[in-house]
PDB file of C-alpha atoms and ligand atoms in Angstrom:
ATOM      1  CA  MET A 116      -0.105  -0.160  -0.012  1.00 34.00           C
ATOM      2  CA  ASP A 117       1.180   3.517  -1.223  1.00 35.00           C
ATOM      3  CA  PRO A 118       0.509   6.184   1.690  1.00 36.00           C
ATOM      4  CA  ARG A 119       1.464   8.685  -0.826  1.00 36.00           C
ATOM      5  CA  GLY A 120      -1.913   9.875  -3.200  1.00 37.00           C
ATOM      6  CA  HIS A 121      -4.396   9.621  -0.254  1.00 37.00           C
ATOM      7  CA  THR A 122      -5.617  11.529   1.779  1.00 37.00           C
ATOM      8  CA  ARG A 123      -4.340  11.088   5.700  1.00 37.00           C
ATOM      9  CA  ARG A 124      -8.214  10.310   6.664  1.00 35.00           C
ATOM     10  CA  GLN A 125      -8.678   7.454   4.125  1.00 36.00           C
ATOM     11  CA  ILE A 126      -4.902   6.112   5.149  1.00 35.00           C
ATOM     12  CA  LEU A 127      -6.323   6.066   8.517  1.00 37.00           C
ATOM     13  CA  LYS A 128      -9.239   3.883   7.603  1.00 35.00           C
ATOM     14  CA  GLY A 129      -7.175   1.879   6.032  1.00 34.00           C
ATOM     15  CA  ALA A 130      -4.885   1.543   8.697  1.00 35.00           C
ATOM     16  CA  ILE A 131      -7.437   0.555  11.067  1.00 33.00           C
ATOM     17  CA  GLY A 132      -9.640  -1.844   8.911  1.00 32.00           C
ATOM     18  CA  ALA A 133      -6.228  -3.717   8.376  1.00 32.00           C
ATOM     19  CA  ALA A 134      -5.933  -3.276  12.198  1.00 32.00           C
ATOM     20  CA  GLY A 135      -8.754  -4.457  13.247  1.00 31.00           C
ATOM     21  CA  ILE A 136     -10.435  -4.135  16.580  1.00 31.00           C
ATOM     22  CA  ALA A 137      -7.835  -5.147  19.181  1.00 32.00           C
ATOM     23  CA  LEU A 138      -7.521  -4.424  23.213  1.00 31.00           C
ATOM     24  CA  GLY A 139      -3.764  -4.762  23.651  1.00 33.00           C
ATOM     25  CA  ALA A 140      -2.299  -4.226  27.300  1.00 34.00           C
ATOM     26  CA  PRO A 141      -1.772  -0.996  26.346  1.00 37.00           C
ATOM     27  CA  VAL A 142      -5.343  -0.095  25.887  1.00 35.00           C
ATOM     28  CA  ARG A 143      -6.549  -1.820  29.101  1.00 34.00           C
ATOM     29  CA  ARG A 144      -4.362   0.144  31.127  1.00 36.00           C
ATOM     30  CA  LEU A 145      -6.765   3.224  30.717  1.00 38.00           C
ATOM     31  CA  ILE A 146     -10.117   1.109  31.617  1.00 37.00           C
ATOM     32  CA  ALA A 147     -10.783   1.108  34.928  1.00 37.00           C
ATOM     33  CA  ALA A 148      -9.640  -1.547  37.371  1.00 38.00           C
ATOM     34  CA  PRO A 149     -11.438  -3.347  40.062  1.00 39.00           C
ATOM     35  CA  ALA A 150     -12.640  -1.036  42.676  1.00 37.00           C
ATOM     36  CA  GLN A 151     -10.893  -2.641  45.792  1.00 37.00           C
ATOM     37  CA  ALA A 152      -7.462  -1.968  44.137  1.00 38.00           C
ATOM     38  CA  VAL A 153      -7.599   2.121  44.615  1.00 40.00           C
ATOM     39  CA  SER A 154      -8.838   0.974  48.437  1.00 40.00           C
ATOM     40  CA  GLU A 155      -5.093  -0.644  49.601  1.00 49.00           C
ATOM     41  CA  GLY A 156      -3.002   1.949  50.996  1.00 63.00           C
ATOM     42  CA  ALA A 157      -0.864   4.180  48.373  1.00 74.00           C
ATOM     43  CA  GLY A 158       2.699   4.184  48.247  1.00 92.00           C
ATOM     44  CA  ILE A 159       4.543   7.388  49.406  1.00 94.00           C
ATOM     45  CA  GLN A 160       8.166   7.786  47.537  1.00 96.00           C
ATOM     46  CA  PRO A 161       9.691  10.641  48.950  1.00 96.00           C
ATOM     47  CA  LEU A 162      12.558  12.380  46.760  1.00 97.00           C
ATOM     48  CA  SER A 163      13.257  15.310  49.267  1.00 97.00           C
ATOM     49  CA  ASP A 164      11.617  16.191  52.339  1.00 96.00           C
ATOM     50  CA  ASN A 165       9.259  18.512  50.580  1.00 97.00           C
ATOM     51  CA  LEU A 166       8.889  15.727  47.659  1.00 98.00           C
ATOM     52  CA  PHE A 167       7.361  12.438  47.004  1.00 97.00           C
ATOM     53  CA  VAL A 168       5.824  10.126  44.314  1.00 98.00           C
ATOM     54  CA  LEU A 169       2.578   8.861  45.215  1.00 97.00           C
ATOM     55  CA  LYS A 170       1.730   5.599  43.595  1.00 95.00           C
ATOM     56  CA  ILE A 171      -1.579   4.460  44.172  1.00 94.00           C
ATOM     57  CA  PRO A 172      -2.317   0.870  43.280  1.00 93.00           C
ATOM     58  CA  GLY A 173      -3.640   0.642  39.477  1.00 93.00           C
ATOM     59  CA  GLU A 174      -3.148   4.464  38.970  1.00 96.00           C
ATOM     60  CA  SER A 175      -0.087   6.892  37.047  1.00 97.00           C
ATOM     61  CA  ASN A 176       2.452   8.308  39.292  1.00 98.00           C
ATOM     62  CA  VAL A 177       1.493  11.358  41.239  1.00 98.00           C
ATOM     63  CA  VAL A 178       4.242  14.010  42.009  1.00 98.00           C
ATOM     64  CA  ALA A 179       3.249  16.132  45.053  1.00 98.00           C
ATOM     65  CA  ARG A 180       5.158  18.958  46.584  1.00 98.00           C
ATOM     66  CA  THR A 181       4.521  19.952  50.092  1.00 97.00           C
ATOM     67  CA  GLY A 182       4.705  23.620  51.865  1.00 95.00           C
ATOM     68  CA  ALA A 183       3.570  26.164  53.607  1.00 93.00           C
ATOM     69  CA  ASP A 184       1.406  26.903  51.222  1.00 93.00           C
ATOM     70  CA  GLY A 185      -0.089  23.609  50.866  1.00 96.00           C
ATOM     71  CA  VAL A 186       0.364  20.935  48.442  1.00 98.00           C
ATOM     72  CA  LEU A 187       1.642  21.139  44.268  1.00 98.00           C
ATOM     73  CA  LEU A 188       0.210  18.199  42.515  1.00 98.00           C
ATOM     74  CA  VAL A 189       1.913  16.867  38.893  1.00 98.00           C
ATOM     75  CA  ASP A 190      -1.186  15.198  37.809  1.00 98.00           C
ATOM     76  CA  GLY A 191      -3.540  13.676  39.505  1.00 97.00           C
ATOM     77  CA  GLY A 192      -4.849   9.830  39.126  1.00 97.00           C
ATOM     78  CA  SER A 193      -7.987   9.147  37.507  1.00 97.00           C
ATOM     79  CA  ALA A 194     -11.414   9.724  38.743  1.00 95.00           C
ATOM     80  CA  ARG A 195     -11.841   6.662  40.774  1.00 95.00           C
ATOM     81  CA  ALA A 196      -9.106   6.874  42.472  1.00 94.00           C
ATOM     82  CA  ALA A 197      -9.547  10.913  43.623  1.00 89.00           C
ATOM     83  CA  ASP A 198     -10.852   9.960  47.385  1.00 90.00           C
ATOM     84  CA  ALA A 199      -7.557   7.513  47.601  1.00 92.00           C
ATOM     85  CA  LEU A 200      -5.227  10.635  46.160  1.00 94.00           C
ATOM     86  CA  THR A 201      -6.694  12.853  48.509  1.00 93.00           C
ATOM     87  CA  LYS A 202      -6.077  10.029  51.611  1.00 92.00           C
ATOM     88  CA  ALA A 203      -2.520  10.081  50.068  1.00 94.00           C
ATOM     89  CA  ILE A 204      -1.817  13.478  50.325  1.00 95.00           C
ATOM     90  CA  SER A 205      -3.191  13.962  53.730  1.00 92.00           C
ATOM     91  CA  GLY A 206      -1.242  11.639  54.964  1.00 91.00           C
ATOM     92  CA  LEU A 207       2.253  12.954  54.159  1.00 94.00           C
ATOM     93  CA  PRO A 208       4.443  14.845  56.233  1.00 91.00           C
ATOM     94  CA  GLY A 209       3.487  18.669  55.835  1.00 88.00           C
ATOM     95  CA  GLY A 210       0.825  17.776  53.462  1.00 86.00           C
ATOM     96  CA  GLY A 211      -2.161  19.864  53.228  1.00 90.00           C
ATOM     97  CA  PRO A 212      -4.690  21.216  50.901  1.00 95.00           C
ATOM     98  CA  VAL A 213      -4.166  20.879  47.078  1.00 97.00           C
ATOM     99  CA  HIS A 214      -3.191  24.790  45.820  1.00 97.00           C
ATOM    100  CA  THR A 215      -2.503  23.874  42.207  1.00 98.00           C
ATOM    101  CA  ILE A 216      -2.824  20.707  39.724  1.00 98.00           C
ATOM    102  CA  PHE A 217      -0.142  20.425  36.313  1.00 98.00           C
ATOM    103  CA  ASN A 218      -2.222  18.192  33.611  1.00 98.00           C
ATOM    104  CA  THR A 219       1.185  16.567  32.142  1.00 98.00           C
ATOM    105  CA  HIS A 220      -1.516  15.757  29.217  1.00 98.00           C
ATOM    106  CA  TRP A 221      -5.186  15.105  28.858  1.00 98.00           C
ATOM    107  CA  HIS A 222      -5.606  11.399  28.830  1.00 98.00           C
ATOM    108  CA  PRO A 223      -8.045  10.528  32.197  1.00 98.00           C
ATOM    109  CA  GLU A 224      -5.540   8.991  34.132  1.00 97.00           C
ATOM    110  CA  GLN A 225      -3.818  12.550  34.814  1.00 98.00           C
ATOM    111  CA  THR A 226      -7.110  14.552  34.896  1.00 98.00           C
ATOM    112  CA  GLY A 227      -8.940  12.353  37.530  1.00 97.00           C
ATOM    113  CA  SER A 228      -9.019  15.131  39.960  1.00 96.00           C
ATOM    114  CA  ASN A 229      -9.372  17.919  37.686  1.00 97.00           C
ATOM    115  CA  GLU A 230     -13.281  18.291  38.320  1.00 97.00           C
ATOM    116  CA  GLN A 231     -12.920  18.395  42.552  1.00 95.00           C
ATOM    117  CA  LEU A 232      -9.985  20.509  42.214  1.00 97.00           C
ATOM    118  CA  GLY A 233     -11.365  22.689  39.768  1.00 98.00           C
ATOM    119  CA  LYS A 234     -14.662  23.140  41.751  1.00 98.00           C
ATOM    120  CA  ALA A 235     -12.690  24.239  45.111  1.00 97.00           C
ATOM    121  CA  GLY A 236     -11.194  27.033  42.708  1.00 98.00           C
ATOM    122  CA  LYS A 237      -7.740  25.465  42.533  1.00 98.00           C
ATOM    123  CA  THR A 238      -5.258  26.359  40.023  1.00 98.00           C
ATOM    124  CA  ILE A 239      -5.094  23.706  37.074  1.00 98.00           C
ATOM    125  CA  ILE A 240      -2.192  24.190  34.748  1.00 98.00           C
ATOM    126  CA  ALA A 241      -1.667  22.281  31.428  1.00 98.00           C
ATOM    127  CA  HIS A 242      -0.686  22.994  27.741  1.00 98.00           C
ATOM    128  CA  GLU A 243      -3.380  25.032  25.918  1.00 98.00           C
ATOM    129  CA  ASN A 244      -3.151  21.419  23.319  1.00 98.00           C
ATOM    130  CA  THR A 245      -4.538  19.834  26.163  1.00 98.00           C
ATOM    131  CA  ARG A 246      -7.150  22.099  27.254  1.00 98.00           C
ATOM    132  CA  LEU A 247      -8.640  21.919  23.916  1.00 98.00           C
ATOM    133  CA  TRP A 248      -8.534  18.122  23.914  1.00 98.00           C
ATOM    134  CA  LEU A 249     -10.932  18.126  27.433  1.00 98.00           C
ATOM    135  CA  THR A 250     -13.113  20.228  25.771  1.00 98.00           C
ATOM    136  CA  THR A 251     -13.948  17.851  22.560  1.00 98.00           C
ATOM    137  CA  ASP A 252     -15.051  14.230  23.171  1.00 98.00           C
ATOM    138  CA  VAL A 253     -11.898  11.897  21.715  1.00 97.00           C
ATOM    139  CA  THR A 254     -12.202   8.493  19.804  1.00 97.00           C
ATOM    140  CA  TRP A 255      -9.537   6.061  19.324  1.00 96.00           C
ATOM    141  CA  PRO A 256      -9.467   4.887  15.979  1.00 94.00           C
ATOM    142  CA  TRP A 257      -7.866   1.989  16.593  1.00 94.00           C
ATOM    143  CA  ASN A 258      -9.915   0.211  19.243  1.00 95.00           C
ATOM    144  CA  GLY A 259     -13.205   2.716  19.041  1.00 97.00           C
ATOM    145  CA  GLN A 260     -12.686   3.908  23.085  1.00 96.00           C
ATOM    146  CA  GLN A 261     -14.100   7.001  23.740  1.00 97.00           C
ATOM    147  CA  PHE A 262     -13.395   9.983  26.007  1.00 97.00           C
ATOM    148  CA  LYS A 263     -15.833  12.471  26.682  1.00 97.00           C
ATOM    149  CA  ARG A 264     -15.111  16.297  27.661  1.00 98.00           C
ATOM    150  CA  LEU A 265     -14.558  17.364  31.070  1.00 98.00           C
ATOM    151  CA  PRO A 266     -17.053  19.804  32.056  1.00 98.00           C
ATOM    152  CA  LYS A 267     -15.772  23.453  32.298  1.00 98.00           C
ATOM    153  CA  ILE A 268     -14.905  23.454  35.651  1.00 98.00           C
ATOM    154  CA  ALA A 269     -12.289  20.266  35.584  1.00 98.00           C
ATOM    155  CA  GLN A 270     -10.671  22.326  32.436  1.00 98.00           C
ATOM    156  CA  PRO A 271      -7.477  23.683  33.049  1.00 98.00           C
ATOM    157  CA  ASN A 272      -7.745  27.035  34.104  1.00 98.00           C
ATOM    158  CA  ARG A 273      -4.592  28.359  33.305  1.00 98.00           C
ATOM    159  CA  THR A 274      -2.898  27.498  30.376  1.00 98.00           C
ATOM    160  CA  PHE A 275       0.513  27.956  28.160  1.00 98.00           C
ATOM    161  CA  TYR A 276       2.072  27.419  25.362  1.00 98.00           C
ATOM    162  CA  THR A 277       5.747  27.197  25.623  1.00 98.00           C
ATOM    163  CA  THR A 278       7.756  27.501  28.782  1.00 98.00           C
ATOM    164  CA  GLY A 279       6.591  28.790  32.154  1.00 98.00           C
ATOM    165  CA  ALA A 280       7.285  29.280  36.304  1.00 98.00           C
ATOM    166  CA  LEU A 281       5.090  28.775  39.066  1.00 95.00           C
ATOM    167  CA  ASP A 282       7.721  30.321  41.531  1.00 93.00           C
ATOM    168  CA  PRO A 283      11.383  29.678  42.046  1.00 93.00           C
ATOM    169  CA  GLY A 284      11.263  26.260  42.504  1.00 96.00           C
ATOM    170  CA  VAL A 285       8.953  25.233  39.697  1.00 98.00           C
ATOM    171  CA  ARG A 286       9.796  25.553  35.688  1.00 98.00           C
ATOM    172  CA  TYR A 287       7.751  24.066  33.361  1.00 98.00           C
ATOM    173  CA  GLY A 288       7.419  24.017  29.818  1.00 98.00           C
ATOM    174  CA  TYR A 289       6.155  22.064  26.464  1.00 98.00           C
ATOM    175  CA  ILE A 290       7.507  18.840  24.962  1.00 98.00           C
ATOM    176  CA  PRO A 291       6.421  20.100  21.199  1.00 98.00           C
ATOM    177  CA  ASP A 292       7.508  16.631  19.888  1.00 97.00           C
ATOM    178  CA  ALA A 293       4.494  14.684  20.532  1.00 97.00           C
ATOM    179  CA  ALA A 294       5.742  11.790  22.389  1.00 97.00           C
ATOM    180  CA  HIS A 295       2.893  10.455  23.587  1.00 98.00           C
ATOM    181  CA  THR A 296       0.027  13.668  22.829  1.00 98.00           C
ATOM    182  CA  ASP A 297       0.874  17.168  21.408  1.00 97.00           C
ATOM    183  CA  GLY A 298      -0.292  18.794  24.949  1.00 98.00           C
ATOM    184  CA  ASP A 299       3.234  17.694  26.684  1.00 98.00           C
ATOM    185  CA  MET A 300       4.866  18.742  28.854  1.00 98.00           C
ATOM    186  CA  TYR A 301       7.264  18.855  31.599  1.00 98.00           C
ATOM    187  CA  VAL A 302       7.890  20.084  35.388  1.00 98.00           C
ATOM    188  CA  TYR A 303      11.565  20.678  37.125  1.00 98.00           C
ATOM    189  CA  PHE A 304      11.164  21.430  40.770  1.00 98.00           C
ATOM    190  CA  THR A 305      15.095  23.293  40.503  1.00 98.00           C
ATOM    191  CA  GLN A 306      15.845  22.423  44.092  1.00 97.00           C
ATOM    192  CA  GLN A 307      15.410  19.348  44.559  1.00 98.00           C
ATOM    193  CA  ASN A 308      16.495  18.555  40.408  1.00 98.00           C
ATOM    194  CA  VAL A 309      13.867  16.162  40.092  1.00 98.00           C
ATOM    195  CA  LEU A 310      11.778  16.473  36.262  1.00 98.00           C
ATOM    196  CA  ALA A 311       8.284  14.955  35.881  1.00 98.00           C
ATOM    197  CA  VAL A 312       7.763  13.945  32.427  1.00 98.00           C
ATOM    198  CA  GLY A 313       4.307  12.394  32.103  1.00 98.00           C
ATOM    199  CA  ASP A 314       4.234   9.842  29.589  1.00 98.00           C
ATOM    200  CA  ALA A 315       6.120  11.538  27.527  1.00 98.00           C
ATOM    201  CA  VAL A 316       8.878   8.587  28.490  1.00 98.00           C
ATOM    202  CA  SER A 317       7.456   5.824  29.952  1.00 96.00           C
ATOM    203  CA  GLY A 318       9.032   4.036  32.614  1.00 95.00           C
ATOM    204  CA  GLN A 319       7.267   0.280  32.480  1.00 93.00           C
ATOM    205  CA  GLY A 320       6.907  -1.289  29.445  1.00 95.00           C
ATOM    206  CA  TRP A 321       5.821  -0.154  25.861  1.00 97.00           C
ATOM    207  CA  PRO A 322       4.345   3.269  25.637  1.00 96.00           C
ATOM    208  CA  ILE A 323       1.102   4.131  24.097  1.00 92.00           C
ATOM    209  CA  VAL A 324       1.821   5.650  20.978  1.00 95.00           C
ATOM    210  CA  ASP A 325      -1.614   7.984  20.728  1.00 97.00           C
ATOM    211  CA  TYR A 326      -2.097   9.988  17.527  1.00 96.00           C
ATOM    212  CA  ALA A 327      -5.494  10.378  17.657  1.00 96.00           C
ATOM    213  CA  THR A 328      -4.424  13.181  19.573  1.00 97.00           C
ATOM    214  CA  GLY A 329      -1.188  13.915  17.832  1.00 96.00           C
ATOM    215  CA  GLY A 330       1.509  11.650  19.143  1.00 97.00           C
ATOM    216  CA  TRP A 331       3.957   9.820  16.913  1.00 97.00           C
ATOM    217  CA  ILE A 332       6.918   7.890  17.364  1.00 97.00           C
ATOM    218  CA  GLY A 333       9.071   9.962  15.972  1.00 97.00           C
ATOM    219  CA  GLY A 334       8.326  12.421  18.442  1.00 97.00           C
ATOM    220  CA  ILE A 335       9.015   9.727  21.490  1.00 98.00           C
ATOM    221  CA  VAL A 336      12.979  10.027  20.078  1.00 98.00           C
ATOM    222  CA  GLY A 337      12.831  14.093  19.386  1.00 98.00           C
ATOM    223  CA  GLY A 338      11.180  14.255  23.403  1.00 98.00           C
ATOM    224  CA  LEU A 339      14.097  11.892  24.882  1.00 98.00           C
ATOM    225  CA  GLN A 340      16.372  13.894  23.080  1.00 98.00           C
ATOM    226  CA  ARG A 341      15.114  17.390  24.171  1.00 98.00           C
ATOM    227  CA  LEU A 342      14.459  16.080  28.089  1.00 98.00           C
ATOM    228  CA  GLN A 343      18.493  14.849  28.065  1.00 98.00           C
ATOM    229  CA  THR A 344      19.201  18.488  27.510  1.00 97.00           C
ATOM    230  CA  LEU A 345      17.252  19.678  30.568  1.00 97.00           C
ATOM    231  CA  ALA A 346      18.757  16.962  32.756  1.00 97.00           C
ATOM    232  CA  ASN A 347      22.263  16.476  34.188  1.00 98.00           C
ATOM    233  CA  GLU A 348      23.637  13.116  35.712  1.00 97.00           C
ATOM    234  CA  ALA A 349      22.146  13.539  38.931  1.00 98.00           C
ATOM    235  CA  THR A 350      18.247  14.695  37.975  1.00 98.00           C
ATOM    236  CA  ARG A 351      15.705  12.486  38.993  1.00 98.00           C
ATOM    237  CA  ILE A 352      12.959  11.773  36.148  1.00 98.00           C
ATOM    238  CA  VAL A 353       9.407  10.898  36.819  1.00 98.00           C
ATOM    239  CA  PRO A 354       7.832   9.201  34.151  1.00 98.00           C
ATOM    240  CA  GLY A 355       3.994   8.393  33.602  1.00 98.00           C
ATOM    241  CA  ARG A 356       4.487   5.304  35.136  1.00 95.00           C
ATOM    242  CA  GLY A 357       6.971   2.973  36.260  1.00 96.00           C
ATOM    243  CA  PRO A 358      10.069   3.947  38.704  1.00 96.00           C
ATOM    244  CA  VAL A 359      12.036   7.010  38.716  1.00 98.00           C
ATOM    245  CA  LEU A 360      14.463   6.971  36.168  1.00 98.00           C
ATOM    246  CA  GLY A 361      17.983   8.871  35.451  1.00 98.00           C
ATOM    247  CA  LEU A 362      19.868  10.534  32.452  1.00 98.00           C
ATOM    248  CA  LYS A 363      21.529   7.629  31.443  1.00 97.00           C
ATOM    249  CA  ASP A 364      17.914   5.318  30.926  1.00 98.00           C
ATOM    250  CA  LEU A 365      16.787   8.694  28.551  1.00 98.00           C
ATOM    251  CA  LYS A 366      19.824   7.441  26.683  1.00 98.00           C
ATOM    252  CA  ALA A 367      19.204   4.398  26.897  1.00 97.00           C
ATOM    253  CA  GLN A 368      15.765   4.797  25.601  1.00 98.00           C
ATOM    254  CA  TYR A 369      16.612   7.281  22.710  1.00 98.00           C
ATOM    255  CA  GLU A 370      19.047   4.589  21.487  1.00 98.00           C
ATOM    256  CA  MET A 371      16.279   2.099  21.275  1.00 98.00           C
ATOM    257  CA  TYR A 372      13.539   4.223  19.843  1.00 98.00           C
ATOM    258  CA  GLY A 373      15.556   5.462  17.355  1.00 98.00           C
ATOM    259  CA  THR A 374      16.322   2.365  16.220  1.00 98.00           C
ATOM    260  CA  ILE A 375      12.958   0.917  16.018  1.00 98.00           C
ATOM    261  CA  TYR A 376      11.952   4.603  14.559  1.00 97.00           C
ATOM    262  CA  ASP A 377      14.355   3.570  11.708  1.00 97.00           C
ATOM    263  CA  ARG A 378      13.255   0.386  10.763  1.00 98.00           C
ATOM    264  CA  LEU A 379       9.601   2.117  10.544  1.00 97.00           C
ATOM    265  CA  THR A 380      10.461   4.615   8.174  1.00 96.00           C
ATOM    266  CA  GLN A 381      12.552   1.641   6.177  1.00 96.00           C
ATOM    267  CA  LEU A 382       9.643  -0.140   6.428  1.00 96.00           C
ATOM    268  CA  LEU A 383       7.097   2.729   5.663  1.00 95.00           C
ATOM    269  CA  ASN A 384       9.033   3.736   1.975  1.00 94.00           C
ATOM    270  CA  LYS A 385       8.970  -0.376   1.442  1.00 95.00           C
ATOM    271  CA  GLY A 386       5.263   0.754   1.427  1.00 94.00           C
ATOM    272  CA  ARG A 387       4.576  -1.846   3.945  1.00 95.00           C
ATOM    273  CA  GLY A 388       1.418  -2.044   6.428  1.00 94.00           C
ATOM    274  CA  PRO A 389       0.954  -2.447  10.259  1.00 95.00           C
ATOM    275  CA  GLY A 390       0.550  -5.965   9.693  1.00 97.00           C
ATOM    276  CA  GLU A 391       3.562  -6.319   8.028  1.00 97.00           C
ATOM    277  CA  ALA A 392       5.671  -4.039  10.503  1.00 97.00           C
ATOM    278  CA  VAL A 393       4.400  -6.683  13.338  1.00 98.00           C
ATOM    279  CA  ALA A 394       5.750  -9.506  11.438  1.00 98.00           C
ATOM    280  CA  ALA A 395       9.480  -7.577  10.313  1.00 98.00           C
ATOM    281  CA  GLN A 396      10.080  -7.809  14.405  1.00 98.00           C
ATOM    282  CA  PRO A 397      11.244  -4.181  14.697  1.00 98.00           C
ATOM    283  CA  THR A 398      11.794  -4.101  17.712  1.00 98.00           C
ATOM    284  CA  LYS A 399      13.128  -8.135  18.321  1.00 98.00           C
ATOM    285  CA  GLU A 400      16.267  -7.908  20.735  1.00 98.00           C
ATOM    286  CA  PHE A 401      14.635  -5.454  22.715  1.00 98.00           C
ATOM    287  CA  ASP A 402      11.502  -7.933  23.844  1.00 97.00           C
ATOM    288  CA  ALA A 403      12.772 -10.041  26.330  1.00 96.00           C
ATOM    289  CA  GLN A 404      12.870  -6.651  28.542  1.00 95.00           C
ATOM    290  CA  MET A 405      10.219  -5.024  27.006  1.00 96.00           C
ATOM    291  CA  GLY A 406       7.391  -7.172  26.989  1.00 97.00           C
ATOM    292  CA  ASN A 407       4.736  -8.488  23.940  1.00 97.00           C
ATOM    293  CA  PRO A 408       5.789  -4.834  21.530  1.00 98.00           C
ATOM    294  CA  ASP A 409       2.691  -5.680  18.526  1.00 98.00           C
ATOM    295  CA  GLU A 410       0.229  -3.263  20.468  1.00 97.00           C
ATOM    296  CA  PHE A 411       3.479  -0.673  20.323  1.00 98.00           C
ATOM    297  CA  VAL A 412       4.689  -1.464  16.653  1.00 98.00           C
ATOM    298  CA  ARG A 413       1.157  -1.216  14.968  1.00 97.00           C
ATOM    299  CA  ARG A 414       0.273   2.152  16.949  1.00 97.00           C
ATOM    300  CA  ALA A 415       3.639   3.140  15.508  1.00 97.00           C
ATOM    301  CA  PHE A 416       3.599   2.343  12.960  1.00 97.00           C
ATOM    302  CA  GLU A 417       0.113   4.226  12.119  1.00 96.00           C
ATOM    303  CA  SER A 418       1.728   7.303  13.610  1.00 96.00           C
ATOM    304  CA  LEU A 419       4.200   7.399  10.914  1.00 95.00           C
ATOM    305  CA  TRP A 420       0.895   7.752   7.975  1.00 89.00           C
ATOM    306  CA  ALA A 421      -0.878  10.096  10.424  1.00 83.00           C
ATOM    307  CA  TYR A 422       2.592  11.887  10.321  1.00 82.00           C
ATOM    308  CA  VAL A 423       3.784  11.481   6.586  1.00 76.00           C
ATOM    309  CA  SER A 424       1.036  11.676   4.459  1.00 65.00           C
ATOM    310  CA  PRO A 425       0.651  14.869   2.438  1.00 49.00           C
ATOM    311  CA  ASP A 426      -2.565  16.497   3.523  1.00 52.00           C
ATOM    312  CA  ALA A 427      -1.242  15.491   7.701  1.00 45.00           C
TER     313      ALA A 427
HETATM  314 ZN1  LIG B 188      -0.925   9.243  29.168  1.00 94.78          ZN
END
């Protein structure tokens, strides 16, 4: 199949038809886990005396900074975990009411506390693209999963385009490569040398390439390169899921995704389709460490179509 000469929409339809509807691991991750999972205690990983990673079972990482003015969050778990998160925050040393939350992107696993916090008049900061995705319904073309827009009160009430600072200790910025979505952002805690990056970096298993809202495999490579320039040897990097990473992990991931990107673009240039890309095993030497790559390879390949077709 030659993508040239087709419109982007036709190409994506073709891709979906070829891929069929498959619920792989990355998709299941976004579907509600059993209720008892959130009633279990949250794990708290201190990064300093006032900065913590909150790990609620089945949820994405939440970063919390405590202070005299209250608590600052990077991401807020899914809606069903809002109460568990509130409980975990109140248990933090120096914990108090949340005054600000960053949404590293629009996914429900990051924005589930927005409604509660918005109603309480708190500040919700995100890239403008993230706000826009939260004002509209989204359907993932590869599995039909639907996401409802958030009520106005739950939408980010402070947005930015490039960079910003909340106070001298918190700088944030856009990750324009679109590693995961086109609204990805980082939050850098200067005193603690901690960089929270959301799902722009996966710390556990193959990432979701959400090309429905702008993410693509080239963006994963570009984002990893960019984030290395923001980090040093001592920086602790908190991804959306998985353990805290270091600069050497970003370097290793950059090499790996760069290799995969090259192979997929070669397959694309030969006119191959997603099924053929999976069959070509472009991630072969990484699979033992990373797990079954099939869904990732399909999404990554389809994301290339979305980017390289002439009218995209
Ligand atoms: Zn995500």
